CSV table of C-alpha atoms and ligand atoms in Angstrom, one decimal:
chain,number,residue,atom,x,y,z
O,1,MET,CA,0.0,0.0,0.0
O,2,SER,CA,1.8,3.1,-1.2
O,3,ASP,CA,-0.1,5.5,1.0
O,4,ALA,CA,1.2,4.0,4.2
O,5,SER,CA,4.8,3.9,3.1
O,6,ALA,CA,5.0,7.2,1.1
O,7,SER,CA,6.0,9.9,3.5
O,8,ASP,CA,6.9,13.6,3.1
O,9,ALA,CA,6.7,15.0,6.6
O,10,PRO,CA,9.1,18.1,6.9
O,11,SER,CA,11.8,15.8,8.3
O,12,ASP,CA,11.5,13.4,5.4
O,13,ALA,CA,13.8,13.4,2.4
O,14,PRO,CA,11.1,14.1,-0.3
O,15,MET,CA,9.8,17.1,1.5
O,16,GLN,CA,13.3,18.3,2.3
O,17,ARG,CA,14.0,18.2,-1.5
O,18,ALA,CA,10.9,20.2,-2.2
O,19,ILE,CA,11.7,22.8,0.5
O,20,ALA,CA,15.3,23.1,-0.8
O,21,ALA,CA,14.0,23.7,-4.3
O,22,VAL,CA,11.8,26.6,-3.0
O,23,ARG,CA,14.5,27.9,-0.7
O,24,ALA,CA,16.9,28.0,-3.6
O,25,GLN,CA,14.6,30.7,-5.1
O,26,THR,CA,13.4,32.6,-2.0
O,27,ARG,CA,14.1,33.0,1.7
O,28,ALA,CA,10.7,34.5,2.5
O,29,THR,CA,8.6,33.0,5.3
O,30,PRO,CA,5.0,33.4,4.3
O,31,GLN,CA,2.4,33.8,7.1
O,32,VAL,CA,-0.6,33.0,5.0
O,33,ALA,CA,-1.1,30.5,2.2
O,34,LEU,CA,-3.8,31.2,-0.3
O,35,ILE,CA,-5.2,28.4,-2.5
O,36,LEU,CA,-7.2,30.0,-5.3
O,37,GLY,CA,-9.8,28.0,-7.2
O,38,SER,CA,-10.8,27.9,-10.9
O,39,GLY,CA,-10.4,31.3,-12.6
O,40,LEU,CA,-9.6,33.0,-9.4
O,41,GLY,CA,-5.8,32.7,-9.6
O,42,ASP,CA,-5.0,36.2,-11.0
O,43,LEU,CA,-4.7,37.8,-7.6
O,44,ALA,CA,-1.2,36.2,-7.3
O,45,ASP,CA,-0.2,38.5,-10.2
O,46,ASP,CA,-0.6,41.5,-7.8
O,47,ALA,CA,1.8,40.1,-5.2
O,48,GLU,CA,4.8,42.4,-4.6
O,49,ASN,CA,8.4,41.3,-4.5
O,50,ALA,CA,7.1,38.1,-6.0
O,51,THR,CA,9.0,34.9,-6.7
O,52,THR,CA,7.2,32.6,-9.0
O,53,ILE,CA,8.1,29.0,-8.7
O,54,PRO,CA,6.7,26.6,-11.3
O,55,ALA,CA,5.4,23.4,-9.9
O,56,THR,CA,7.8,21.6,-12.3
O,57,ASP,CA,10.7,23.1,-10.4
O,58,VAL,CA,9.6,21.5,-7.1
O,59,PRO,CA,10.3,17.8,-6.8
O,60,GLY,CA,7.1,15.9,-5.7
O,61,TYR,CA,4.8,18.8,-6.5
O,62,PRO,CA,1.8,17.4,-8.4
O,63,PRO,CA,1.4,19.0,-11.9
O,64,SER,CA,-2.1,20.3,-12.7
O,65,THR,CA,-3.8,18.6,-15.6
O,66,VAL,CA,-6.8,20.9,-16.0
O,67,SER,CA,-6.9,24.0,-18.2
O,68,GLY,CA,-7.4,27.3,-16.4
O,69,HIS,CA,-5.3,26.0,-13.4
O,70,HIS,CA,-1.6,27.1,-13.5
O,71,GLY,CA,0.6,24.9,-11.3
O,72,ARG,CA,2.9,27.2,-9.4
O,73,LEU,CA,3.8,28.9,-6.1
O,74,VAL,CA,4.0,32.6,-5.9
O,75,VAL,CA,5.8,33.9,-2.8
O,76,GLY,CA,5.5,37.6,-2.1
O,77,THR,CA,3.7,40.2,-0.2
O,78,LEU,CA,0.1,41.4,-0.6
O,79,GLU,CA,-1.4,44.2,1.6
O,80,GLY,CA,1.8,44.1,3.7
O,81,VAL,CA,1.4,40.4,4.5
O,82,ASP,CA,3.9,37.8,3.6
O,83,VAL,CA,1.9,35.3,1.5
O,84,VAL,CA,2.3,32.3,-0.7
O,85,PHE,CA,-0.2,31.6,-3.4
O,86,VAL,CA,-0.8,28.0,-4.4
O,87,GLN,CA,-1.9,28.7,-7.9
O,88,GLY,CA,-3.6,25.9,-9.7
O,89,ARG,CA,-4.5,23.3,-7.2
O,90,VAL,CA,-4.8,19.7,-8.2
O,91,HIS,CA,-8.0,17.8,-7.7
O,92,TYR,CA,-8.7,14.2,-6.7
O,93,TYR,CA,-10.5,13.7,-10.0
O,94,GLU,CA,-7.2,14.2,-11.8
O,95,GLY,CA,-6.2,10.8,-10.5
O,96,TYR,CA,-3.7,11.8,-7.8
O,97,PRO,CA,-4.0,10.0,-4.4
O,98,LEU,CA,-5.1,12.4,-1.7
O,99,HIS,CA,-1.7,12.7,-0.1
O,100,ARG,CA,-0.4,14.1,-3.4
O,101,VAL,CA,-3.4,16.5,-3.7
O,102,THR,CA,-2.5,17.9,-0.3
O,103,PHE,CA,1.3,18.0,-0.9
O,104,PRO,CA,1.2,21.8,-1.5
O,105,VAL,CA,-0.4,22.3,1.9
O,106,ARG,CA,2.4,20.4,3.6
O,107,LEU,CA,4.9,22.4,1.6
O,108,VAL,CA,3.5,25.8,2.5
O,109,HIS,CA,3.2,24.8,6.1
O,110,ALA,CA,6.9,23.7,6.1
O,111,LEU,CA,7.8,27.1,4.6
O,112,GLY,CA,6.2,28.8,7.6
O,113,ALA,CA,2.5,29.4,6.8
O,114,GLU,CA,0.3,29.1,9.8
O,115,ARG,CA,-2.9,30.2,8.1
O,116,LEU,CA,-4.6,28.9,5.0
O,117,LEU,CA,-7.1,30.9,3.1
O,118,VAL,CA,-8.8,28.6,0.6
O,119,THR,CA,-11.2,29.6,-2.2
O,120,ASN,CA,-13.2,27.5,-4.6
O,121,SER,CA,-16.0,27.5,-7.1
O,122,ALA,CA,-19.1,25.7,-6.0
O,123,GLY,CA,-22.6,24.8,-7.1
O,124,GLY,CA,-25.4,26.4,-5.1
O,125,ILE,CA,-27.6,23.9,-3.3
O,126,ASN,CA,-29.3,26.4,-1.0
O,127,ARG,CA,-31.8,27.9,-3.4
O,128,THR,CA,-31.2,31.4,-2.0
O,129,PHE,CA,-27.5,31.3,-3.1
O,130,GLU,CA,-27.6,32.8,-6.6
O,131,PRO,CA,-24.7,32.5,-9.0
O,132,GLY,CA,-22.2,35.1,-8.0
O,133,THR,CA,-22.8,34.7,-4.2
O,134,LEU,CA,-19.7,34.6,-2.0
O,135,MET,CA,-20.1,32.0,0.7
O,136,PHE,CA,-17.9,31.7,3.8
O,137,ILE,CA,-17.5,28.0,4.5
O,138,THR,CA,-18.5,27.4,8.1
O,139,ASP,CA,-18.4,23.6,7.9
O,140,HIS,CA,-18.1,20.8,5.4
O,141,ILE,CA,-19.4,17.3,4.6
O,142,ASN,CA,-16.8,14.9,3.4
O,143,GLY,CA,-19.0,13.4,0.7
O,144,VAL,CA,-16.0,11.3,-0.6
O,145,PHE,CA,-15.5,9.6,2.8
O,146,ASN,CA,-11.8,9.6,2.1
O,147,SER,CA,-9.0,11.5,3.8
O,148,PRO,CA,-5.4,12.5,2.9
O,149,LEU,CA,-4.5,11.3,6.4
O,150,VAL,CA,-5.4,7.6,5.7
O,151,GLY,CA,-2.3,5.6,6.7
O,152,ARG,CA,-0.4,8.8,7.7
O,153,ALA,CA,-1.8,9.9,11.0
O,154,ALA,CA,-2.2,8.7,14.5
O,155,PRO,CA,-5.4,6.8,15.2
O,156,PRO,CA,-8.6,8.9,15.8
O,157,ARG,CA,-8.8,10.3,19.3
O,158,VAL,CA,-11.8,11.5,21.3
O,159,GLU,CA,-11.1,15.2,22.0
O,160,PRO,CA,-11.7,16.4,25.5
O,161,HIS,CA,-15.4,16.8,26.2
O,162,GLY,CA,-16.1,15.2,22.8
O,163,ALA,CA,-15.6,18.6,21.1
O,164,GLN,CA,-13.8,18.4,17.8
O,165,ALA,CA,-12.1,21.7,17.0
O,166,PRO,CA,-13.9,23.3,14.1
O,167,TYR,CA,-12.2,23.1,10.7
O,168,TYR,CA,-13.0,26.7,9.7
O,169,ASP,CA,-11.6,29.1,12.3
O,170,PRO,CA,-14.8,30.8,13.8
O,171,ASP,CA,-12.9,33.9,15.0
O,172,TRP,CA,-11.0,34.4,11.7
O,173,THR,CA,-14.3,33.9,9.8
O,174,ALA,CA,-16.2,36.4,11.9
O,175,ARG,CA,-13.5,39.0,11.4
O,176,ALA,CA,-13.5,38.3,7.6
O,177,GLN,CA,-17.3,38.7,7.6
O,178,ALA,CA,-16.9,42.0,9.3
O,179,VAL,CA,-14.4,43.1,6.6
O,180,ALA,CA,-17.0,42.1,3.9
O,181,ARG,CA,-19.7,44.1,5.7
O,182,ALA,CA,-17.4,47.1,6.0
O,183,GLN,CA,-16.8,46.9,2.2
O,184,GLY,CA,-20.6,46.7,1.6
O,185,LEU,CA,-20.1,43.3,0.0
O,186,PRO,CA,-23.0,40.8,0.6
O,187,THR,CA,-21.8,37.4,1.6
O,188,ARG,CA,-23.5,34.2,3.0
O,189,ALA,CA,-22.2,31.4,5.2
O,190,GLY,CA,-22.9,27.7,4.8
O,191,THR,CA,-21.8,24.1,4.6
O,192,TYR,CA,-19.8,22.8,1.6
O,193,ILE,CA,-20.0,19.2,0.5
O,194,TRP,CA,-17.1,17.7,-1.3
O,195,THR,CA,-17.7,15.2,-4.2
O,196,LYS,CA,-15.0,13.4,-6.1
O,197,GLY,CA,-16.1,14.4,-9.6
O,198,PRO,CA,-15.2,14.9,-12.4
O,199,SER,CA,-18.9,14.4,-13.3
O,200,TYR,CA,-21.2,16.9,-12.0
O,201,GLU,CA,-23.8,15.6,-9.6
O,202,THR,CA,-27.1,14.0,-10.5
O,203,LYS,CA,-30.4,15.6,-9.5
O,204,ALA,CA,-30.9,12.7,-7.0
O,205,GLU,CA,-27.6,13.4,-5.4
O,206,ILE,CA,-28.4,17.1,-5.0
O,207,ARG,CA,-31.7,16.2,-3.4
O,208,ALA,CA,-29.8,13.9,-1.0
O,209,PHE,CA,-27.2,16.6,-0.3
O,210,THR,CA,-30.1,19.1,0.4
O,211,GLN,CA,-31.4,16.7,3.1
O,212,MET,CA,-27.9,16.3,4.5
O,213,GLY,CA,-27.7,20.1,5.1
O,214,ALA,CA,-25.3,21.1,2.4
O,215,ASP,CA,-25.5,24.6,1.0
O,216,ALA,CA,-22.9,24.3,-1.8
O,217,VAL,CA,-21.1,21.5,-3.6
O,218,GLY,CA,-17.7,21.2,-5.1
O,219,MET,CA,-14.8,19.0,-6.0
O,220,SER,CA,-12.0,20.4,-3.9
O,221,THR,CA,-11.0,22.1,-0.6
O,222,VAL,CA,-12.0,19.5,1.9
O,223,PRO,CA,-8.8,17.4,1.6
O,224,GLU,CA,-6.6,20.5,1.8
O,225,VAL,CA,-8.5,21.7,4.9
O,226,ILE,CA,-8.2,18.3,6.6
O,227,GLN,CA,-4.5,18.3,5.9
O,228,ALA,CA,-4.1,21.9,7.1
O,229,ARG,CA,-6.0,21.3,10.4
O,230,GLN,CA,-3.9,18.2,11.1
O,231,LEU,CA,-0.9,20.4,10.8
O,232,GLY,CA,-2.5,22.9,13.2
O,233,MET,CA,-3.1,25.6,10.6
O,234,SER,CA,-5.9,28.1,11.0
O,235,VAL,CA,-8.3,27.9,8.0
O,236,LEU,CA,-10.7,30.4,6.3
O,237,GLY,CA,-12.8,29.1,3.4
O,238,LEU,CA,-14.6,31.0,0.8
O,239,SER,CA,-16.8,29.6,-2.0
O,240,THR,CA,-17.9,31.5,-5.1
O,241,ILE,CA,-21.3,30.1,-6.1
O,242,THR,CA,-21.0,29.8,-9.9
O,243,ASN,CA,-24.1,27.9,-10.8
O,244,PRO,CA,-27.2,26.3,-9.3
O,245,ALA,CA,-26.3,22.7,-8.5
O,246,ALA,CA,-27.5,20.1,-11.0
O,247,GLY,CA,-31.2,20.0,-11.4
O,248,LEU,CA,-31.8,23.3,-9.6
O,249,GLY,CA,-31.2,25.5,-12.7
O,250,ALA,CA,-32.7,25.6,-16.1
O,251,GLU,CA,-29.4,24.8,-18.0
O,252,PRO,CA,-27.1,21.7,-17.9
O,253,LEU,CA,-23.8,22.5,-16.2
O,254,ASP,CA,-20.8,23.5,-18.2
O,255,HIS,CA,-17.2,24.1,-16.9
O,256,ASP,CA,-16.9,27.2,-19.1
O,257,ASP,CA,-20.0,28.8,-17.5
O,258,VAL,CA,-18.5,28.0,-14.1
O,259,LEU,CA,-15.3,29.8,-15.1
O,260,ALA,CA,-17.3,32.8,-16.6
O,261,VAL,CA,-19.2,33.4,-13.3
O,262,GLY,CA,-15.9,33.1,-11.4
O,263,GLN,CA,-14.5,35.8,-13.7
O,264,ARG,CA,-17.5,38.0,-13.0
O,265,VAL,CA,-17.1,38.0,-9.2
O,266,ARG,CA,-13.3,38.0,-9.4
O,267,ALA,CA,-13.0,41.7,-8.6
O,268,HIS,CA,-15.2,41.5,-5.6
O,269,LEU,CA,-13.4,38.4,-4.3
O,270,ALA,CA,-10.0,40.0,-4.9
O,271,GLN,CA,-11.1,43.1,-2.9
O,272,LEU,CA,-12.4,40.9,-0.1
O,273,VAL,CA,-9.3,38.8,0.1
O,274,ARG,CA,-7.1,41.9,0.2
O,275,GLY,CA,-9.2,43.4,3.0
O,276,ILE,CA,-9.0,40.1,4.9
O,277,LEU,CA,-5.2,40.2,4.6
O,278,ARG,CA,-5.0,43.8,5.5
O,279,GLU,CA,-7.3,43.7,8.5
O,280,THR,CA,-7.4,40.3,10.0
O,281,ILE,CA,-3.7,39.2,9.9
S,1,LIG,N1,-20.8,20.8,-8.7
S,1,LIG,C1,-19.6,20.5,-8.4
S,1,LIG,N2,-18.5,21.3,-8.4
S,1,LIG,C2,-18.7,22.5,-8.9
S,1,LIG,C3,-20.0,22.9,-9.3
S,1,LIG,C4,-21.1,22.1,-9.2
S,1,LIG,O1,-22.3,22.4,-9.5
S,1,LIG,N3,-19.9,24.2,-9.7
S,1,LIG,C5,-18.6,24.6,-9.5
S,1,LIG,N4,-17.9,23.5,-9.1
């Protein structure tokens, strides 16, 4: 079983090689890592004093196979904060095992990032979440029932008082919501369900996810957040609702439409992310 034997903890040789490849290009210590979803990657172009490191320069880094997703790290500053952008995430549906999907999270943590701001595109399940809505992720449902930690973490533990620490930092989220309010930017909050893809969901699946309490559905983010929390990182999640989930809208879903709505709200999302960096870090 390769999952159990493959290891790239910071002390391990494969991760050491990846860190050395990045360190050969920059000495910066990012505080915040940003993983930007489909069509939302352009904010990295605004980073100051930026060092761009193509994924192909970093041993072990999974190359993206999807158009519209550049695979690279951009290390720099934005709004006075030391950041690293993970541009062009890879998805489980591209065929990588989950521990490779989450390799960039372990790498940015090893570079110093203690916070992860993660964005994605998602289908709206909550019927009041129109395309273009920005949704803070307050919880998730692991609809794939798989984890990047399988074979790689200590056995499950019961936390004191049975309380599992929340995946999405409530304090950081509340402060980010306040930033959005101050900007006059309407946002919502809700639960994101992760599906493996690459097929969009069926109408029956969306009915089931509605019953389960999901507000939005997408094919990313949850493995990265599980990995980040296991490393002790603080997480903030933001979904752009790009379409009504399957069966809830008039039109069949199309990846180009998803990208087009992502483009439409990009300026608002960029403004919000900048405000979050400036005012909550
Ligand atoms: N389903 C799954 N993933 C998505 C969707 C969707 O409707 N929209 C954007 N990403």
